[in-house]
Coordinates of C-alpha atoms and ligand atoms in Angstrom, one line a residue:
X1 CA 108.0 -52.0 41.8
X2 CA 108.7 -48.6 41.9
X3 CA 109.1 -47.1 45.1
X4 CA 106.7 -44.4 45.9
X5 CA 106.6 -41.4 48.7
X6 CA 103.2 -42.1 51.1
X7 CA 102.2 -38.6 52.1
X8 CA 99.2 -37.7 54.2
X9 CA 97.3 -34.6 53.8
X10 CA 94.0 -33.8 55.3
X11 CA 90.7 -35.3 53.6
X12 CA 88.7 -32.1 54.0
X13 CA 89.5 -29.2 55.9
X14 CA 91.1 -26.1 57.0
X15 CA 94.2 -27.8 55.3
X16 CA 92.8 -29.6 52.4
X17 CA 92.8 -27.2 49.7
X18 CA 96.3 -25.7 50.4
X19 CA 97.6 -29.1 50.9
X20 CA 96.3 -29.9 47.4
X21 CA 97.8 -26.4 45.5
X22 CA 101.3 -26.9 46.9
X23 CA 101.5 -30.5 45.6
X24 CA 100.1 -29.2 42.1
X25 CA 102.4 -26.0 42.2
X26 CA 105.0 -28.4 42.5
X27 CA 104.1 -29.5 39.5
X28 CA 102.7 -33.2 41.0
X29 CA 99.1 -33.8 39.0
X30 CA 96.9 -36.4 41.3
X31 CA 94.7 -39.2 39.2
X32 CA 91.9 -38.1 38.7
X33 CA 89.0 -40.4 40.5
X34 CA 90.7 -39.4 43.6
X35 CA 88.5 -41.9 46.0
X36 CA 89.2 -39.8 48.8
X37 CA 91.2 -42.1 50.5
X38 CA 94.0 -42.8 48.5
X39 CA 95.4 -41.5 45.1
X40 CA 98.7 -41.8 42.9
X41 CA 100.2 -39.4 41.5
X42 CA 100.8 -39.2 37.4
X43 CA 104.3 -38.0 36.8
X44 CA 105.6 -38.2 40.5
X45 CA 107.0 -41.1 42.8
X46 CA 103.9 -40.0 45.1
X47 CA 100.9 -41.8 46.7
X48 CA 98.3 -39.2 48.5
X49 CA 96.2 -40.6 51.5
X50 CA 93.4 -38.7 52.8
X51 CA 93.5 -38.4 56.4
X52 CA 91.7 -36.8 59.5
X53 CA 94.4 -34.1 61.2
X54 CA 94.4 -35.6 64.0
X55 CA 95.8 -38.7 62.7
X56 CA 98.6 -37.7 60.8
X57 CA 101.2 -37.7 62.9
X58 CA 100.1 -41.1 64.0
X59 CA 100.3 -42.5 60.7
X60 CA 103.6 -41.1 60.1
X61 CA 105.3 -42.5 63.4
X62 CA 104.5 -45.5 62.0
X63 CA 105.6 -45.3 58.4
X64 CA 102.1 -45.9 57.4
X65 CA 102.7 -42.8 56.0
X66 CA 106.4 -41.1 54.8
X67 CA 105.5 -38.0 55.1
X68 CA 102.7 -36.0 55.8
X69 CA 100.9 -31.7 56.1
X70 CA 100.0 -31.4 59.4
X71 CA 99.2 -28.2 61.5
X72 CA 102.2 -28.1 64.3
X73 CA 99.1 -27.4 66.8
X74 CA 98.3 -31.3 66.1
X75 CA 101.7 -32.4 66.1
X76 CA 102.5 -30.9 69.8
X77 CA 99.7 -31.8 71.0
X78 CA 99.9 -35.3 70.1
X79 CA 103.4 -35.9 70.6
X80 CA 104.4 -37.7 68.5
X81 CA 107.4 -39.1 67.2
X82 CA 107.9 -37.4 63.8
X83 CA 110.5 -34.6 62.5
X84 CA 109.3 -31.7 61.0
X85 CA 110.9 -30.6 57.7
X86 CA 109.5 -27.6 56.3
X87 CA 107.2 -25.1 57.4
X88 CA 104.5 -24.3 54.7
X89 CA 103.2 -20.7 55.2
X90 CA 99.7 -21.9 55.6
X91 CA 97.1 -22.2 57.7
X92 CA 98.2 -20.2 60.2
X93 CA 96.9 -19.9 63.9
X94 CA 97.4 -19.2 67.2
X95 CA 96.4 -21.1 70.2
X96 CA 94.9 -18.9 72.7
X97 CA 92.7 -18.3 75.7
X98 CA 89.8 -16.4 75.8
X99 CA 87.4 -15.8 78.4
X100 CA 83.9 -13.5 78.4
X101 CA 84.5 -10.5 76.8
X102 CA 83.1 -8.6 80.3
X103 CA 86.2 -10.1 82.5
X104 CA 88.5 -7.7 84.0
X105 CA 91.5 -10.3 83.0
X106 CA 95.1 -9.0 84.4
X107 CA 97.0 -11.7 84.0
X108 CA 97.0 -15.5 83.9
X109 CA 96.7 -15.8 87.4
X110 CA 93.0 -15.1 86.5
X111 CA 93.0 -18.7 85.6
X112 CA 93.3 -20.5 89.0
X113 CA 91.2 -22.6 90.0
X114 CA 88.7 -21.9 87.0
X115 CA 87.4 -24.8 84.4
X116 CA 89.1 -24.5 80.6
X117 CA 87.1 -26.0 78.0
X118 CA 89.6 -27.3 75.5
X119 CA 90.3 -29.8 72.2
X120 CA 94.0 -29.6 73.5
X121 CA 94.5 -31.4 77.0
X122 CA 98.1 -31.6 76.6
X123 CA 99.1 -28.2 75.7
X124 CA 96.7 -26.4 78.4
X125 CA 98.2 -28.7 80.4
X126 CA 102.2 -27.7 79.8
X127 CA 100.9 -24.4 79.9
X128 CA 99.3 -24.5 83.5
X129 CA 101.9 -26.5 84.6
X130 CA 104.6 -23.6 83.3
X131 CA 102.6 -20.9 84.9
X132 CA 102.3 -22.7 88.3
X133 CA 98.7 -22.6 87.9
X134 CA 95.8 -25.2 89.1
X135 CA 93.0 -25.1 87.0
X136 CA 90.6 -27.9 85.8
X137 CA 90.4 -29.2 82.2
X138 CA 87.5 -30.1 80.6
X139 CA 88.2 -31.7 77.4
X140 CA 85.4 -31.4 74.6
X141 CA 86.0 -32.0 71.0
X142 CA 84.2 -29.4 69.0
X143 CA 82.5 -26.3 69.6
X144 CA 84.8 -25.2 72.4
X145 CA 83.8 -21.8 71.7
X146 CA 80.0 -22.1 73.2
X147 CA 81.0 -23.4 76.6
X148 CA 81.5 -20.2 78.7
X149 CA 77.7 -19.2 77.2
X150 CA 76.6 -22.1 78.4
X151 CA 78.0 -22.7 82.0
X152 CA 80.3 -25.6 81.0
X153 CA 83.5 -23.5 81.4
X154 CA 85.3 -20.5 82.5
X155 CA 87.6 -19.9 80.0
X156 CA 88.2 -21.4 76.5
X157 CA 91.9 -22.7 74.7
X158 CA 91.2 -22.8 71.2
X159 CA 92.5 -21.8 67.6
X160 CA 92.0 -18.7 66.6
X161 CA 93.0 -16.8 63.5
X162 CA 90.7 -13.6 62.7
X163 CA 89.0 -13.7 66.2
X164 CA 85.7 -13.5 64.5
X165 CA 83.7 -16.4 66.1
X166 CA 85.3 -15.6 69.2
X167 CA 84.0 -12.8 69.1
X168 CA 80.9 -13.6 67.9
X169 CA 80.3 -16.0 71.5
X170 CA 81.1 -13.1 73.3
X171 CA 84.5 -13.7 74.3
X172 CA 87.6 -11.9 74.0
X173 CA 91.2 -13.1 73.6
X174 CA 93.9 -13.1 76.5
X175 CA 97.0 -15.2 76.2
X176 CA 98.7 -16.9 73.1
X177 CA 100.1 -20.3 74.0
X178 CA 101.1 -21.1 70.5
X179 CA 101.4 -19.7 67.0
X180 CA 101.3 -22.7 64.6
X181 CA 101.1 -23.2 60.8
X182 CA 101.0 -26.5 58.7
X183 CA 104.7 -28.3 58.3
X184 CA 105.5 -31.3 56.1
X185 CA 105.9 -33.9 59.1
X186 CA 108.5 -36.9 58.1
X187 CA 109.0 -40.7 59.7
X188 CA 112.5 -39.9 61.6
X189 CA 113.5 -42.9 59.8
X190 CA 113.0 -42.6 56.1
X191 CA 115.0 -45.6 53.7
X192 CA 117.3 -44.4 51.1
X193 CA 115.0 -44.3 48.3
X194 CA 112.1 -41.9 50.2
X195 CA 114.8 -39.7 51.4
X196 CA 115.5 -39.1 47.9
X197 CA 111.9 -38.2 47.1
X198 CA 111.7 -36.3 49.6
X199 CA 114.9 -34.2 48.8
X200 CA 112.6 -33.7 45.2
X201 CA 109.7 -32.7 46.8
X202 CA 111.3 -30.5 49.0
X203 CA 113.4 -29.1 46.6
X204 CA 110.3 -28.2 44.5
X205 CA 108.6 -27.2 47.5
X206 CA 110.8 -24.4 48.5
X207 CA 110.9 -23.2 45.1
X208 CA 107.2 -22.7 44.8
X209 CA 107.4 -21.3 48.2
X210 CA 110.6 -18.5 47.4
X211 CA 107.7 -17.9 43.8
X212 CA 105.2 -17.0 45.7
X213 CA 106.4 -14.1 47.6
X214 CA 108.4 -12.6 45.0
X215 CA 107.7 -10.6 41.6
X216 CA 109.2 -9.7 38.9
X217 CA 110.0 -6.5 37.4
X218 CA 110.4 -4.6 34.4
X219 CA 110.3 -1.1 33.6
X220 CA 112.3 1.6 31.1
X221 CA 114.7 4.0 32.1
X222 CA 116.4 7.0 30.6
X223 CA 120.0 6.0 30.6
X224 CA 120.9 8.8 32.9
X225 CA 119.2 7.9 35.8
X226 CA 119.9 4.2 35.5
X227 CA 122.5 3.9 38.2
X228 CA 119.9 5.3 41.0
X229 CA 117.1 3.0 39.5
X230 CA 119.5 0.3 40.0
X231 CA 120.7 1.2 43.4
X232 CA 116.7 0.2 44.6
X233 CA 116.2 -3.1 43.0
X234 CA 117.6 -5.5 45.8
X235 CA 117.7 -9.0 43.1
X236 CA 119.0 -12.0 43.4
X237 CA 122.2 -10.5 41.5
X238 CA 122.8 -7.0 39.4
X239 CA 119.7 -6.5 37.5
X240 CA 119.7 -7.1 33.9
X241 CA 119.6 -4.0 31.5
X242 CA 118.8 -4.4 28.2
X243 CA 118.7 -1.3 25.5
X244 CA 116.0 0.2 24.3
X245 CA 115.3 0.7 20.4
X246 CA 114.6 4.4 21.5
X247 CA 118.6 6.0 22.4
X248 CA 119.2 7.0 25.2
X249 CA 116.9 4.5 27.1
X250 CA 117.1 0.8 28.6
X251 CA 115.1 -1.9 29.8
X252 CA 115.7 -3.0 33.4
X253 CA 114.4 -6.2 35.0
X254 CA 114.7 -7.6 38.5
X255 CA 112.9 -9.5 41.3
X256 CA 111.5 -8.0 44.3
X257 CA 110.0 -9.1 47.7
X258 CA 106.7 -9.3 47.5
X259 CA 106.4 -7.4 50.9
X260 CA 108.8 -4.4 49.8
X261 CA 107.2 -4.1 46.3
X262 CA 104.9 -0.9 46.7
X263 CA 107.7 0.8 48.1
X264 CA 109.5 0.1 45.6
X265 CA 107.4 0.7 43.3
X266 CA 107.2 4.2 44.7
X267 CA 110.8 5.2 44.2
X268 CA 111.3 3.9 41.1
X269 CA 108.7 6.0 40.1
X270 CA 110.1 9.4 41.6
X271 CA 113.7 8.1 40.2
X272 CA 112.2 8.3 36.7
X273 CA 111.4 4.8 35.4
X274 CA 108.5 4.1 33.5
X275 CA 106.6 2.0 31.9
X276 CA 106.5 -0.6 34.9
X277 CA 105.5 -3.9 35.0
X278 CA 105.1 -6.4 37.4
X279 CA 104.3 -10.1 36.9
X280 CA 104.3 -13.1 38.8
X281 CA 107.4 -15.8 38.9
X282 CA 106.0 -19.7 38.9
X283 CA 109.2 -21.6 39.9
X284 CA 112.2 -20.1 41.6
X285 CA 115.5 -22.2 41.6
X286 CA 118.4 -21.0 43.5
Ligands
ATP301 P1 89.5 -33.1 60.8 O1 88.1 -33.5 60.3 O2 90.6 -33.4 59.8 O3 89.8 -33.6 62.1 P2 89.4 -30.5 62.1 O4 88.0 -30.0 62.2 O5 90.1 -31.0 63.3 O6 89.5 -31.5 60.8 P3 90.1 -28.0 60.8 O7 89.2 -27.0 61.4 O8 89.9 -28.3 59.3 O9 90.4 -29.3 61.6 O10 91.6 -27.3 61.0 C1 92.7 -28.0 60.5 C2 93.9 -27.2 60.9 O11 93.9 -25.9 60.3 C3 94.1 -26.9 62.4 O12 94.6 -28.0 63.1 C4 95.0 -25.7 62.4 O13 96.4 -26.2 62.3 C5 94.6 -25.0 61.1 N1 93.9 -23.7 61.3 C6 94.1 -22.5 60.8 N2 93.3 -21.6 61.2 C7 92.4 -22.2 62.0 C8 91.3 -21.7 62.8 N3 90.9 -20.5 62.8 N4 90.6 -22.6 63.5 C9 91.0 -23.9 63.5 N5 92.1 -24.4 62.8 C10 92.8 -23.5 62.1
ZN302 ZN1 91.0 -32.7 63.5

């Protein structure tokens, strides 16, 4: 039988939808009738479970699982003993705490002594320990953000991206003890034929990823300005310049960073170029 990568991705989720798009970005189409536990993939070595966070690493320490998308929030916390091999550039947080948003809070000193509501014993725990500080955890599992309002806690440690429902219990953010986003987790111990796999997947991965934050570029240019227009598109190598039916004019096309495009755009513009266009790349292979 053919030998197949076991990944684990969340079943529904913060992670579940991104999870999904990277794996079909890289061009890996799931069988339909997905069951929700388990699916195949068509035209990929791949088998997909569909897994609680939480459990992931778990999973994957064991080689129940090769592989698997995990938020690194999870995978500290849990400590297990997997190896991370790619960061993803999703779902991105930050562990933090926050206490009422009427505290006068200097530093973390303010937390002696007090009661943390928490889903993350073990990191609260490393950090207290760090900062010399005695405090008590109280572990809950959900809704952490409620237990200030109602006299369970003192202060909170819990994910946070936008603030918004922090803000919306009337507490305030103080201290950052993590930034996370997901990673592909791996058993440390892969055999020969999942490492291979994996080298695909990753491969593809990182291609999709390098896609996705750049653009491509093409505009017109009068001949005489050409070498300034040049001089501002960074590329992978020199540009490409094609002529233009009209004489006297060419055709220039590049890639740019997706985060230095409008400036870019900007001086190209004043530099004379026209006629710009900017479209998205699918795949990039370097
Ligand atoms: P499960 O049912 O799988 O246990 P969950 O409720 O524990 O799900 P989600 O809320 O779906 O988990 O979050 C999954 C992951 O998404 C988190 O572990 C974290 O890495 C990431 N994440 C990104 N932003 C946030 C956020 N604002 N709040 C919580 N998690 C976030
Ligand atoms: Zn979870």
């Amino acid at each position: 039988m053919q030998t197949r990568l076991k990944i684990a991705i969340q079943k529904s989720g913060r992670l579940y939808d991104d999870s999904l798009s990277l794996l079909k970005d890289c061009g890996i189409d799931l069988k339909n009738g997905i069951n929700k536990l388990k699916t195949e993939a068509d035209n990929f070595p791949m088998e997909v479970f569909f897994l609680r966070d939480d459990d992931i690493p778990q999973y994957v320490e064991d080689a129940v699982a090769d592989v698997g998308i995990v938020g690194e929030n999870v995978i500290y916390e849990k400590n297990k003993k997997v190896t991370i091999s790619e960061k993803l550039g999703f779902g991105k947080c930050r562990l933090s705490v926050a206490v009422g948003r009427s505290e006068v809070y200097q530093n973390c000193r303010h937390l002696e002594n007090k009661k943390i509501a928490t889903t993350y014993p073990v990191l609260v725990g490393k950090f207290l320990k760090e900062n010399n500080l005695k405090a008590e955890i109280h572990e809950i599992s959900g809704s952490v953000e409620i237990a200030p309002g109602i006299g369970l806690a003192d202060a909170i440690v819990d994910l946070v991206s936008s603030g918004s429902t922090l803000f919306m219990n009337g507490l305030k953010e103080v201290e950052t003890i993590l930034h996370s986003e997901a990673v592909l987790i791996r058993h440390p111990q892969l055999g020969k034929p999942q490492q291979q796999i994996l080298e695909k997947l990753l491969f593809r991965i990182r291609s999709v990823r390098k896609a996705r934050h750049t653009k491509y570029i093409l505009l017109n240019a009068p001949n005489e300005k050409l070498s300034e227009i040049i001089s501002l598109l960074p590329g992978m190598k020199s540009p490409t310049v094609l002529p233009l039916a009209e004489p006297g004019w060419s055709s220039v096309h590049s890639v740019v960073n997706e985060n230095d495009f409008w400036e870019i755009i900007e001086k190209l513009k004043g530099a004379g170029a026209q006629g710009i266009l900017v479209v998205p790349i699918e795949k990039m292979i370097l």
